[in-house]
XYZ file of C-alpha atoms in Angstrom:
706
model
C -60.439 -71.890 -55.338
C -62.375 -69.878 -57.904
C -64.512 -68.039 -55.150
C -66.949 -68.125 -52.597
C -70.676 -68.469 -53.182
C -73.556 -66.296 -51.607
C -76.998 -67.889 -51.333
C -79.700 -65.992 -53.463
C -82.867 -67.668 -51.943
C -84.026 -69.469 -49.139
C -84.781 -73.066 -49.028
C -88.415 -72.571 -48.267
C -88.903 -69.902 -51.068
C -87.052 -72.550 -53.558
C -89.689 -75.529 -52.415
C -92.512 -73.446 -52.717
C -91.631 -72.402 -56.097
C -91.433 -76.019 -57.282
C -94.885 -77.175 -55.973
C -97.868 -77.857 -58.196
C -100.254 -74.880 -58.725
C -102.949 -76.847 -57.235
C -101.356 -77.580 -54.020
C -100.392 -74.071 -53.718
C -103.542 -72.744 -54.300
C -105.505 -75.115 -51.878
C -102.820 -74.513 -49.176
C -103.387 -70.804 -49.492
C -106.976 -71.389 -49.383
C -106.695 -73.171 -46.128
C -104.622 -70.618 -44.340
C -106.315 -67.871 -45.385
C -109.710 -69.338 -44.160
C -107.973 -70.269 -41.106
C -106.802 -66.854 -40.401
C -109.964 -65.221 -40.800
C -112.075 -67.553 -38.667
C -112.720 -65.169 -36.150
C -113.703 -62.538 -38.215
C -116.209 -64.924 -40.105
C -117.627 -65.435 -36.920
C -118.132 -62.091 -35.993
C -119.682 -61.296 -39.257
C -122.517 -64.256 -38.743
C -123.789 -62.393 -35.792
C -123.696 -59.049 -37.482
C -126.933 -59.629 -39.430
C -125.534 -59.409 -42.855
C -127.075 -62.903 -43.846
C -123.934 -64.191 -44.285
C -124.030 -67.931 -43.006
C -121.784 -69.037 -39.994
C -118.692 -71.038 -40.905
C -118.283 -74.465 -38.759
C -114.866 -75.315 -39.939
C -111.852 -73.589 -40.300
C -110.832 -75.739 -43.583
C -114.222 -74.652 -45.282
C -115.220 -71.803 -47.152
C -118.273 -69.852 -47.643
C -121.572 -71.229 -48.843
C -124.136 -69.317 -50.931
C -127.455 -69.499 -52.250
C -128.231 -70.279 -55.682
C -128.292 -67.105 -57.281
C -126.079 -66.893 -60.510
C -123.443 -64.435 -59.046
C -123.149 -66.866 -55.724
C -119.832 -68.528 -54.897
C -119.199 -72.652 -55.234
C -120.703 -74.799 -52.991
C -118.695 -75.531 -49.928
C -115.940 -77.829 -50.338
C -113.146 -78.955 -47.889
C -109.744 -79.524 -48.525
C -109.612 -83.288 -47.829
C -112.842 -83.478 -50.139
C -110.977 -81.662 -52.734
C -107.797 -83.889 -52.810
C -110.201 -86.783 -52.463
C -112.145 -85.589 -55.489
C -109.265 -85.702 -57.697
C -109.244 -89.594 -57.572
C -108.353 -90.216 -61.563
C -105.173 -91.812 -62.018
C -101.971 -89.732 -62.797
C -101.607 -88.768 -66.549
C -98.237 -90.197 -67.661
C -95.138 -87.845 -68.396
C -94.908 -88.422 -72.262
C -98.639 -87.466 -72.641
C -98.069 -84.392 -70.516
C -95.134 -83.630 -72.748
C -97.058 -84.210 -75.876
C -99.688 -81.652 -75.110
C -97.059 -78.710 -74.476
C -95.629 -79.909 -78.077
C -98.530 -79.810 -80.154
C -97.070 -77.730 -82.711
C -93.925 -79.771 -82.999
C -95.328 -83.224 -83.221
C -92.690 -83.881 -86.277
C -89.859 -83.408 -83.840
C -89.117 -87.210 -82.374
C -90.031 -87.422 -78.727
C -86.209 -88.177 -77.577
C -85.069 -84.994 -79.284
C -87.749 -83.334 -77.513
C -86.944 -84.716 -74.200
C -83.211 -83.804 -74.418
C -84.328 -80.211 -75.357
C -86.398 -79.809 -72.361
C -83.401 -81.211 -70.201
C -81.136 -78.968 -71.543
C -83.514 -76.011 -70.751
C -83.949 -76.918 -67.532
C -80.256 -77.309 -67.173
C -79.583 -74.038 -68.238
C -81.809 -72.442 -65.879
C -79.218 -73.276 -63.123
C -79.853 -74.862 -59.611
C -82.836 -74.029 -57.651
C -80.544 -71.904 -55.279
C -78.719 -69.557 -57.482
C -75.373 -68.377 -56.042
C -73.256 -65.662 -56.777
C -69.192 -65.950 -56.553
C -67.422 -63.703 -54.421
C -63.587 -63.794 -54.351
C -62.126 -64.979 -51.040
C -58.631 -63.435 -50.813
C -55.755 -65.490 -50.150
C -53.441 -64.428 -47.219
C -56.332 -61.995 -46.394
C -54.171 -60.119 -43.855
C -51.521 -59.418 -46.346
C -54.250 -57.937 -48.881
C -56.081 -55.972 -46.420
C -53.136 -54.388 -45.283
C -53.064 -51.686 -47.612
C -56.658 -50.595 -47.283
C -56.342 -50.487 -43.468
C -53.253 -48.455 -44.046
C -54.849 -45.890 -46.341
C -57.902 -45.569 -43.653
C -55.546 -45.049 -41.103
C -53.437 -42.446 -42.487
C -56.320 -40.607 -44.276
C -59.505 -41.554 -42.022
C -61.806 -38.722 -43.934
C -62.867 -39.492 -47.595
C -61.987 -36.030 -48.819
C -58.680 -36.513 -47.740
C -58.524 -39.810 -49.790
C -59.918 -37.974 -52.909
C -57.070 -35.144 -52.478
C -54.527 -37.837 -52.381
C -55.733 -39.737 -55.561
C -56.180 -36.223 -57.370
C -52.139 -35.509 -56.388
C -51.230 -39.083 -57.327
C -52.499 -38.823 -60.945
C -51.301 -34.941 -61.184
C -47.638 -36.822 -60.118
C -48.155 -39.839 -62.964
C -48.940 -36.977 -65.666
C -46.201 -34.716 -64.897
C -43.541 -37.540 -64.529
C -44.989 -39.096 -67.885
C -44.718 -35.735 -69.603
C -41.148 -35.053 -68.613
C -39.764 -38.176 -69.692
C -41.666 -38.020 -72.797
C -40.197 -34.408 -73.463
C -36.662 -35.751 -72.536
C -37.113 -38.486 -75.936
C -38.013 -35.481 -78.025
C -34.837 -33.897 -76.951
C -32.376 -34.750 -79.832
C -29.168 -32.773 -80.497
C -28.319 -31.628 -84.092
C -25.895 -33.726 -86.018
C -22.906 -31.930 -87.045
C -23.321 -31.337 -90.839
C -26.823 -32.952 -91.266
C -28.681 -30.865 -88.681
C -31.456 -32.084 -86.283
C -32.782 -35.808 -87.098
C -36.098 -36.194 -88.702
C -38.594 -38.605 -87.094
C -39.859 -41.394 -89.452
C -41.836 -44.537 -89.115
C -40.834 -47.881 -89.576
C -42.705 -48.297 -93.125
C -40.545 -45.174 -94.548
C -38.816 -45.851 -98.036
C -37.167 -43.848 -100.640
C -39.104 -45.833 -103.711
C -42.602 -46.284 -104.040
C -44.340 -49.780 -105.091
C -44.330 -50.970 -108.538
C -44.630 -47.885 -110.769
C -45.337 -45.755 -108.181
C -42.386 -43.599 -108.967
C -43.282 -42.972 -112.671
C -41.573 -43.939 -115.785
C -37.820 -44.308 -115.110
C -38.386 -43.435 -111.725
C -38.615 -39.602 -112.266
C -41.070 -39.223 -109.362
C -38.249 -40.674 -106.775
C -34.961 -38.556 -107.951
C -32.384 -37.897 -106.896
C -30.820 -41.051 -106.804
C -27.359 -40.039 -105.475
C -25.656 -37.268 -104.078
C -28.380 -36.674 -100.948
C -29.103 -37.532 -97.734
C -30.500 -36.759 -94.265
C -30.250 -37.466 -90.785
C -33.318 -39.796 -89.387
C -34.636 -40.965 -86.160
C -36.297 -44.226 -85.810
C -38.890 -45.949 -83.190
C -38.340 -48.974 -81.252
C -39.766 -52.444 -82.701
C -38.919 -51.844 -86.476
C -37.765 -55.119 -86.787
C -41.268 -56.493 -86.553
C -42.658 -54.264 -89.316
C -43.403 -56.600 -92.331
C -44.944 -56.560 -95.758
C -48.151 -57.840 -95.401
C -49.362 -58.337 -98.969
C -46.895 -59.634 -101.578
C -43.729 -57.461 -102.639
C -41.957 -58.269 -106.155
C -38.548 -58.280 -105.607
C -36.876 -59.665 -109.185
C -38.934 -63.135 -109.331
C -39.276 -63.459 -105.548
C -42.780 -62.779 -103.717
C -41.916 -61.157 -100.062
C -44.754 -61.539 -97.553
C -44.721 -61.342 -93.955
C -41.217 -60.182 -93.224
C -39.461 -56.757 -93.267
C -38.724 -55.547 -96.914
C -35.080 -55.190 -96.383
C -33.137 -56.093 -99.679
C -29.348 -56.439 -99.388
C -26.886 -55.096 -96.434
C -23.421 -56.391 -95.896
C -22.662 -60.201 -96.274
C -22.821 -62.845 -93.791
C -18.988 -63.102 -93.895
C -17.977 -59.396 -93.885
C -18.818 -57.257 -90.865
C -16.269 -54.269 -92.141
C -17.989 -54.114 -95.588
C -20.333 -50.965 -96.255
C -23.741 -52.003 -96.097
C -25.694 -51.322 -99.499
C -29.289 -51.711 -99.277
C -31.953 -51.532 -102.728
C -33.898 -48.129 -102.442
C -37.341 -49.997 -101.782
C -36.270 -51.176 -98.522
C -37.543 -50.290 -95.113
C -35.064 -47.307 -93.716
C -35.800 -48.075 -90.197
C -35.692 -52.031 -90.725
C -32.335 -51.276 -92.851
C -30.966 -49.334 -90.357
C -31.708 -52.178 -87.469
C -30.163 -54.665 -89.943
C -26.900 -52.483 -90.388
C -26.809 -51.879 -86.635
C -27.038 -48.464 -86.870
C -30.235 -48.034 -84.373
C -31.053 -50.450 -81.983
C -34.432 -52.415 -82.506
C -35.133 -52.170 -78.634
C -34.651 -48.760 -78.255
C -34.730 -46.810 -81.616
C -32.032 -44.286 -82.604
C -30.839 -42.103 -85.036
C -28.254 -41.955 -88.050
C -27.800 -40.356 -91.324
C -28.581 -42.078 -94.648
C -26.907 -41.183 -97.905
C -28.072 -42.128 -101.436
C -25.631 -44.125 -103.920
C -27.215 -44.441 -106.956
C -27.183 -47.468 -108.912
C -25.954 -50.548 -107.316
C -25.985 -54.401 -108.333
C -26.050 -57.834 -106.898
C -27.483 -57.067 -103.191
C -26.388 -59.859 -100.883
C -28.527 -61.712 -98.158
C -27.608 -61.749 -94.303
C -29.165 -62.321 -91.235
C -28.130 -59.709 -88.603
C -29.798 -58.290 -85.479
C -33.098 -60.124 -85.706
C -33.887 -59.435 -89.568
C -33.098 -61.959 -92.691
C -32.486 -59.546 -95.501
C -33.209 -60.395 -99.131
C -30.964 -60.985 -102.000
C -31.163 -59.448 -105.469
C -28.683 -60.380 -108.307
C -29.345 -57.522 -110.661
C -29.058 -53.668 -110.639
C -31.233 -50.801 -109.122
C -31.178 -47.488 -110.036
C -31.562 -45.859 -106.231
C -29.558 -47.337 -103.454
C -28.533 -46.242 -99.949
C -26.080 -46.768 -97.348
C -25.534 -45.249 -93.590
C -22.933 -42.885 -92.580
C -20.098 -44.412 -90.095
C -19.132 -42.702 -87.067
C -22.308 -40.530 -86.348
C -22.750 -39.826 -82.882
C -26.411 -39.442 -82.070
C -28.137 -39.022 -78.668
C -31.903 -39.835 -79.607
C -33.363 -42.470 -77.624
C -37.051 -44.202 -77.544
C -38.057 -43.945 -74.368
C -41.346 -46.087 -74.597
C -39.861 -48.729 -72.068
C -39.405 -45.961 -69.267
C -42.732 -44.552 -70.228
C -44.106 -48.134 -69.729
C -42.419 -48.491 -66.428
C -43.776 -45.203 -64.885
C -47.359 -46.059 -65.777
C -47.041 -49.518 -64.699
C -46.018 -48.522 -61.348
C -48.316 -46.000 -60.988
C -51.182 -47.848 -62.045
C -50.395 -50.659 -59.503
C -50.480 -48.663 -56.587
C -53.677 -47.201 -57.673
C -54.679 -50.789 -58.010
C -53.401 -51.988 -54.819
C -54.785 -49.176 -52.669
C -58.350 -48.544 -54.156
C -61.598 -50.494 -53.533
C -64.023 -48.530 -55.459
C -64.578 -49.876 -58.971
C -65.259 -46.627 -60.435
C -62.195 -44.709 -58.835
C -60.143 -47.845 -59.805
C -61.257 -48.333 -63.547
C -61.338 -44.707 -64.989
C -58.044 -43.517 -64.015
C -56.392 -46.918 -65.256
C -58.228 -46.854 -68.433
C -57.180 -43.600 -69.245
C -53.553 -44.097 -68.160
C -53.230 -47.011 -70.169
C -55.010 -45.538 -73.184
C -52.597 -42.616 -73.264
C -49.433 -44.714 -72.805
C -50.244 -47.046 -75.618
C -51.057 -43.819 -78.011
C -47.929 -41.852 -77.236
C -45.201 -44.408 -76.134
C -45.600 -48.412 -76.506
C -47.574 -48.714 -79.907
C -48.155 -45.043 -81.252
C -49.670 -44.188 -84.970
C -46.955 -43.300 -87.546
C -46.917 -39.375 -86.708
C -43.933 -38.133 -86.239
C -44.872 -34.480 -84.349
C -46.233 -34.914 -81.071
C -48.781 -32.213 -81.552
C -50.228 -34.162 -84.415
C -50.148 -37.311 -82.746
C -51.760 -35.885 -79.287
C -54.368 -34.449 -81.579
C -55.362 -37.889 -83.028
C -55.169 -39.689 -79.854
C -57.477 -37.327 -78.436
C -59.903 -37.721 -81.123
C -60.293 -41.359 -80.406
C -60.517 -41.284 -76.683
C -63.626 -38.948 -76.158
C -65.965 -41.704 -77.803
C -63.512 -44.339 -76.110
C -64.425 -42.816 -72.664
C -68.174 -42.756 -73.516
C -67.687 -46.467 -74.474
C -65.720 -47.256 -71.542
C -68.485 -46.345 -68.956
C -71.017 -48.581 -71.298
C -68.315 -51.494 -70.686
C -68.233 -50.543 -66.850
C -71.918 -49.976 -66.249
C -73.460 -52.527 -68.610
C -71.180 -55.201 -69.579
C -70.029 -56.599 -66.263
C -66.978 -54.584 -65.567
C -68.771 -53.077 -62.530
C -69.984 -56.434 -61.240
C -66.727 -58.219 -61.289
C -65.169 -55.153 -59.056
C -67.669 -54.460 -56.863
C -67.032 -55.698 -53.102
C -63.495 -56.920 -54.254
C -60.566 -56.689 -51.268
C -58.195 -58.943 -52.814
C -56.104 -56.166 -53.800
C -53.080 -57.679 -54.808
C -54.981 -60.728 -56.645
C -57.089 -57.659 -58.411
C -53.643 -56.348 -59.594
C -51.852 -59.406 -60.881
C -55.145 -60.660 -62.707
C -57.122 -57.789 -63.819
C -54.601 -54.773 -64.143
C -51.992 -57.412 -65.263
C -54.100 -58.820 -68.012
C -55.119 -55.306 -69.139
C -51.246 -54.701 -69.477
C -50.808 -57.662 -71.502
C -53.802 -56.881 -73.851
C -52.728 -53.393 -74.261
C -49.309 -54.406 -75.156
C -50.253 -56.764 -78.055
C -47.860 -55.787 -80.340
C -45.170 -57.139 -78.005
C -47.271 -60.142 -76.202
C -49.093 -61.828 -78.890
C -46.592 -60.695 -81.806
C -45.618 -64.602 -82.011
C -49.164 -65.561 -83.435
C -49.071 -65.909 -87.173
C -52.082 -63.903 -87.641
C -51.847 -60.210 -88.819
C -55.439 -59.774 -89.680
C -58.540 -61.878 -89.265
C -59.523 -61.916 -92.650
C -59.752 -64.952 -95.118
C -57.359 -63.729 -97.489
C -54.609 -63.659 -94.731
C -55.567 -66.775 -93.197
C -55.080 -68.480 -96.630
C -51.755 -66.668 -97.282
C -49.903 -66.201 -94.047
C -47.976 -69.710 -93.220
C -49.268 -71.088 -89.807
C -52.181 -69.073 -89.648
C -54.818 -71.668 -90.086
C -53.239 -73.878 -87.171
C -52.832 -70.781 -85.195
C -56.417 -70.081 -85.652
C -57.317 -73.566 -84.813
C -55.677 -73.448 -81.475
C -57.021 -70.435 -80.555
C -60.633 -71.625 -81.129
C -59.700 -74.734 -79.222
C -58.460 -72.271 -76.218
C -61.415 -70.056 -76.547
C -63.880 -73.223 -76.256
C -62.313 -74.530 -73.435
C -62.804 -71.011 -71.726
C -66.331 -70.758 -73.206
C -67.238 -73.997 -71.467
C -65.899 -72.918 -67.918
C -67.800 -69.688 -68.318
C -71.186 -71.308 -68.889
C -70.927 -73.444 -65.929
C -69.981 -70.327 -63.853
C -73.174 -68.626 -65.312
C -75.375 -71.543 -64.808
C -74.432 -71.487 -61.247
C -75.133 -67.841 -60.925
C -78.436 -68.297 -62.642
C -77.825 -65.837 -65.341
C -76.978 -68.458 -68.257
C -80.196 -68.275 -70.033
C -80.160 -64.590 -70.119
C -76.512 -64.686 -71.620
C -77.674 -67.261 -74.044
C -80.008 -64.829 -75.331
C -77.763 -62.208 -75.688
C -74.958 -64.166 -77.699
C -77.832 -65.742 -79.844
C -78.578 -62.033 -81.037
C -75.165 -61.051 -81.206
C -74.444 -64.510 -83.702
C -77.634 -63.367 -85.751
C -76.191 -59.743 -86.225
C -72.750 -61.069 -87.129
C -74.504 -63.239 -89.829
C -76.414 -60.828 -90.791
C -73.287 -58.687 -91.550
C -71.674 -61.630 -93.562
C -74.654 -62.152 -95.998
C -74.959 -58.122 -96.745
C -73.997 -57.628 -100.652
C -71.082 -55.420 -101.366
C -69.711 -55.595 -97.712
C -66.999 -57.468 -95.906
C -67.252 -58.313 -92.097
C -63.733 -57.483 -90.494
C -63.495 -57.947 -86.729
C -61.155 -55.624 -85.403
C -59.333 -55.689 -81.668
C -61.817 -53.466 -79.999
C -64.789 -55.319 -81.930
C -63.447 -58.644 -80.349
C -63.300 -57.649 -76.848
C -66.668 -55.937 -76.911
C -67.888 -58.958 -78.095
C -66.649 -61.211 -75.388
C -66.401 -59.062 -72.695
C -70.276 -59.384 -71.205
C -68.975 -63.176 -70.909
C -66.906 -61.965 -68.071
C -69.155 -60.285 -65.882
C -68.755 -62.173 -62.509
C -66.125 -62.324 -59.744
C -64.182 -65.294 -60.236
C -60.623 -65.392 -60.638
C -60.569 -66.469 -64.399
C -62.957 -64.039 -64.865
C -61.021 -61.174 -63.685
C -57.952 -62.567 -65.794
C -60.381 -62.525 -68.987
C -61.521 -59.156 -68.745
C -58.478 -57.287 -68.113
C -57.116 -58.977 -71.184
C -60.281 -58.079 -73.065
C -60.257 -54.323 -71.671
C -56.691 -53.799 -72.678
C -57.487 -55.417 -76.294
C -59.852 -52.555 -76.702
C -57.667 -49.826 -75.922
C -54.739 -51.083 -78.034
C -57.039 -51.483 -80.922
C -58.551 -47.857 -80.347
C -55.501 -45.938 -79.341
C -53.573 -47.754 -82.393
C -55.729 -48.147 -85.144
C -58.471 -46.038 -84.496
C -62.188 -46.509 -85.046
C -62.007 -48.818 -88.098
C -65.281 -49.607 -89.198
C -66.668 -53.283 -88.667
C -67.952 -53.463 -92.620
C -65.884 -52.619 -95.370
C -66.456 -52.304 -98.901
C -64.316 -55.123 -100.852
C -62.334 -52.116 -102.721
C -61.130 -50.865 -99.225
C -60.067 -54.340 -98.124
C -58.269 -54.836 -101.472
C -55.790 -52.301 -100.847
C -52.372 -53.363 -102.330
C -53.244 -56.815 -102.916
C -53.770 -58.607 -106.082
C -56.990 -57.299 -107.688
C -57.596 -60.482 -110.278
C -57.800 -58.279 -113.039
C -56.636 -59.940 -116.796
C -52.971 -60.299 -117.295
C -51.432 -59.570 -120.749
C -50.685 -62.417 -122.986
C -47.134 -62.453 -124.583
C -46.056 -63.979 -127.612
C -42.457 -65.754 -127.423
C -39.886 -62.726 -127.554
C -37.518 -62.203 -130.267
C -34.163 -62.349 -129.054
C -30.800 -61.023 -131.094
C -27.731 -61.686 -129.140
C -24.470 -60.156 -130.204
C -20.980 -58.909 -128.811
C -21.654 -55.441 -127.920
C -25.345 -55.452 -128.137
C -28.376 -57.593 -127.516
C -31.927 -57.039 -127.566
C -35.357 -58.665 -126.777
C -38.638 -57.737 -128.379
C -41.935 -58.402 -126.547
C -45.347 -57.958 -128.359
C -48.621 -58.557 -126.938
C -52.216 -59.221 -127.864
C -55.326 -57.017 -127.750
C -56.668 -55.959 -124.542
C -59.435 -57.811 -122.943
C -61.653 -54.895 -122.943
C -62.218 -51.210 -124.145
C -61.610 -50.189 -120.352
C -57.716 -51.205 -120.815
C -56.023 -48.305 -122.896
C -52.662 -48.958 -122.371
C -49.763 -51.372 -121.150
C -46.675 -51.203 -118.409
C -43.697 -52.784 -118.368
C -41.305 -53.318 -115.494
C -37.900 -54.004 -115.647
C -36.175 -54.710 -112.369
C -39.367 -53.620 -110.688
C -38.530 -50.079 -112.279
C -41.006 -48.899 -115.006
C -39.303 -48.812 -118.380
C -41.953 -48.370 -120.527
C -45.510 -47.323 -120.932
C -47.754 -46.720 -124.200
C -51.676 -46.551 -124.786
C -53.395 -47.727 -127.766
C -56.640 -46.031 -127.795
C -58.569 -44.813 -131.352
C -57.599 -41.385 -130.294
C -55.320 -39.404 -133.090
C -52.743 -38.554 -130.202
C -52.159 -42.332 -129.578
C -51.893 -43.285 -133.308
C -48.483 -43.331 -133.642
C -47.630 -45.597 -130.285
C -45.687 -48.447 -130.467
C -47.117 -51.873 -130.173
C -44.016 -53.618 -129.092
C -41.441 -53.190 -126.553
C -37.772 -53.585 -127.027
C -35.151 -53.712 -124.156
C -31.186 -53.568 -125.146
C -27.919 -54.425 -123.350
C -24.982 -52.590 -124.813
C -21.419 -52.649 -124.112
C -20.473 -53.959 -120.894
C -23.954 -54.643 -119.707
C -23.850 -57.669 -122.459
C -23.826 -60.814 -120.418
C -23.596 -59.192 -117.002
C -26.776 -59.035 -115.295
C -30.182 -61.415 -115.207
C -33.119 -59.047 -115.703
C -36.522 -59.266 -114.743
C -39.827 -58.365 -116.877
C -43.201 -57.892 -115.658
C -46.330 -56.692 -117.850
C -49.737 -55.141 -116.917
C -52.697 -53.348 -118.484
C -53.428 -49.946 -117.761
C -56.813 -48.020 -116.961
C -55.630 -44.524 -117.662
C -52.791 -43.864 -115.173
C -53.344 -46.695 -113.059
C -51.824 -50.229 -113.359
C -53.671 -53.260 -112.992
C -52.065 -56.616 -112.002
C -48.631 -57.273 -113.139
C -47.715 -60.496 -114.105
C -44.923 -62.677 -112.154
C -41.451 -61.773 -113.289
C -39.831 -63.246 -116.652
C -35.933 -63.366 -116.819
C -33.775 -62.316 -119.483
C -30.761 -64.010 -118.041
C -27.188 -62.855 -118.598
C -26.636 -65.651 -121.058
C -29.042 -64.391 -123.208
C -31.931 -67.139 -122.711
C -35.804 -65.985 -121.712
C -37.352 -67.998 -118.764
C -41.182 -67.305 -119.129
C -43.335 -65.847 -116.513
C -45.297 -68.374 -114.130
C -48.616 -68.237 -114.514
C -50.715 -65.559 -111.982
C -50.540 -62.218 -111.032
C -47.821 -60.612 -109.363
C -48.340 -57.954 -106.366
C -50.091 -54.642 -108.115
C -49.601 -51.072 -107.912
C -51.560 -49.427 -104.797
C -54.817 -48.131 -105.670
C -57.096 -46.122 -103.373
C -57.774 -47.034 -99.743
C -55.055 -49.508 -98.352
C -56.174 -52.679 -96.211
C -54.666 -51.609 -92.981
C -53.006 -48.743 -91.049
C -49.525 -50.051 -91.649
C -50.009 -49.495 -95.470
C -51.299 -46.194 -94.466
C -47.900 -45.785 -92.627
C -45.771 -46.501 -95.056
C -47.353 -43.837 -97.646
C -46.849 -41.534 -95.199
C -43.335 -42.430 -94.724
C -42.515 -42.157 -98.231
C -44.199 -39.022 -98.576
C -41.832 -37.388 -95.672
C -38.965 -38.621 -97.165
C -40.031 -36.836 -100.677
């Protein structure tokens, strides 16, 4: 049972609305003349010259004066005068489609039938939810009215309840911030899930000089919860591998040795590596001590604690491990904070019947719970985090009022007395949407962009399933709107919305991006009715809106291609290499690369990565300063390095200090053979703005480690 329906108009009025205009005019004429019969008789004797009326079904007869009324006629005569045969229906329809005669008649008939169907029944009916087990659902309301009969007392009770909610939340959050110092290492520093020592590609400069020291260093750190789900959203090169849509964790203890010290490559996510090593908990976070151990080689792969690490069979100049036996009391309190907010918001939902007093406190509480606890931005100090969330909250509460007053929330909640159903459906759905980083994490769609849909495995199939589900939901909502007689109005609204989206798509130099909050705002008007499915959909959409703003902020709907590009491939030209010259010896071996001319004057240099570290950079402009720049690159192996490791080479043109797309990796094997790189680009150095908040978090984490 979805809900009961209220009759909007009387059958009599509906019958009158369907009568032809001619019959309505004649009946009103007859009734008006009958009601004015006595008045007309008296006026005939008053000497005004107005003729007497002999029948109640007649109207006045005047002289032949040009301004006189029409001659006398009775209702029966009027009906008998129209003795012509009725006009066929198809001719009537043809007259109303004079400008659309090119449209076939069956199509026109179908369009007319659809329009008539869309207007709904003759007596529109408004849906109302009839509570299941009404005595149980009315009990909290009756109890509150019995204990606090005056409105003023109930308002004071609401004020104190919200105050207790805030104080409890603040005390638990403060407990999370109180972290004891680790002997010899000091107080742990809070870092984000994307923090790493090594920057992407040539981000650490020639020979990694900007990321030193490589060894004999470390610090105490603190990680938030849920870092195992933090993934690389654009391809990252690890030797000849392309890592994407998985945590960037290279190395760790081997699968068969639990007592071996874990060693990770320097560009691995620090918190993800700590989860993989078992130093911190993915569910609750934690703290530890990381120590740099310089150059290491042959990083093994293993699956531990929900993370499958990446192997690398060569060397890297910066590696790290974790100190053993460190005692740390730090713990991520997000689950305790979530439980507090769920309890307080549920009590409000059960006791409050006023839509306004229910919606705005719940909206505010869920917003701050998401922003400070369950899905905070990667800002490590609390004052800065509160400042950021406050900046997004002020416009969010204004939009919340628009959603409440003009987008159907007030209509869905007004008069609703099914308190427990409201709590389960609307409030429960809202929490599910607000916790989308957990509830919808299994869906293989990270960002709703054409690039991600083509690149991410399973994304297109998941999108197809989502479209099917949305189609079914839309069909059911269309039926409900028709029953309430509001379908045509909402079809017009969504036609305008669709036209606006099409306009955004065709705008030059701008790309449409549908964020969490945009999707919620687009679909929310379609839930403006009081049915059980609509309560669930509406709560879910409000939760999506809250999560989108509290976590990601007010990202623009239209973004430039450069902003969306981020650290993804640019599609720039790749260096064309000649076959390398290889010299093999017992104690020394070398490989020499040469390249052709750059494809344009904008490219004035070339960069070479060896094992994902920039080892060579040169410029070949006509300037006197660059006249002695080398035109080739030679890499040597000496002593024990001969025949020891595979080495991976990638090349990219330079524009000043910025690198373009790098080639895929070519391999100089330990046996001295050259395996040419596959065609196409590898991932590129970061340029300008990143695609999303996660990439910005990663950059902030690296800056903090530096």
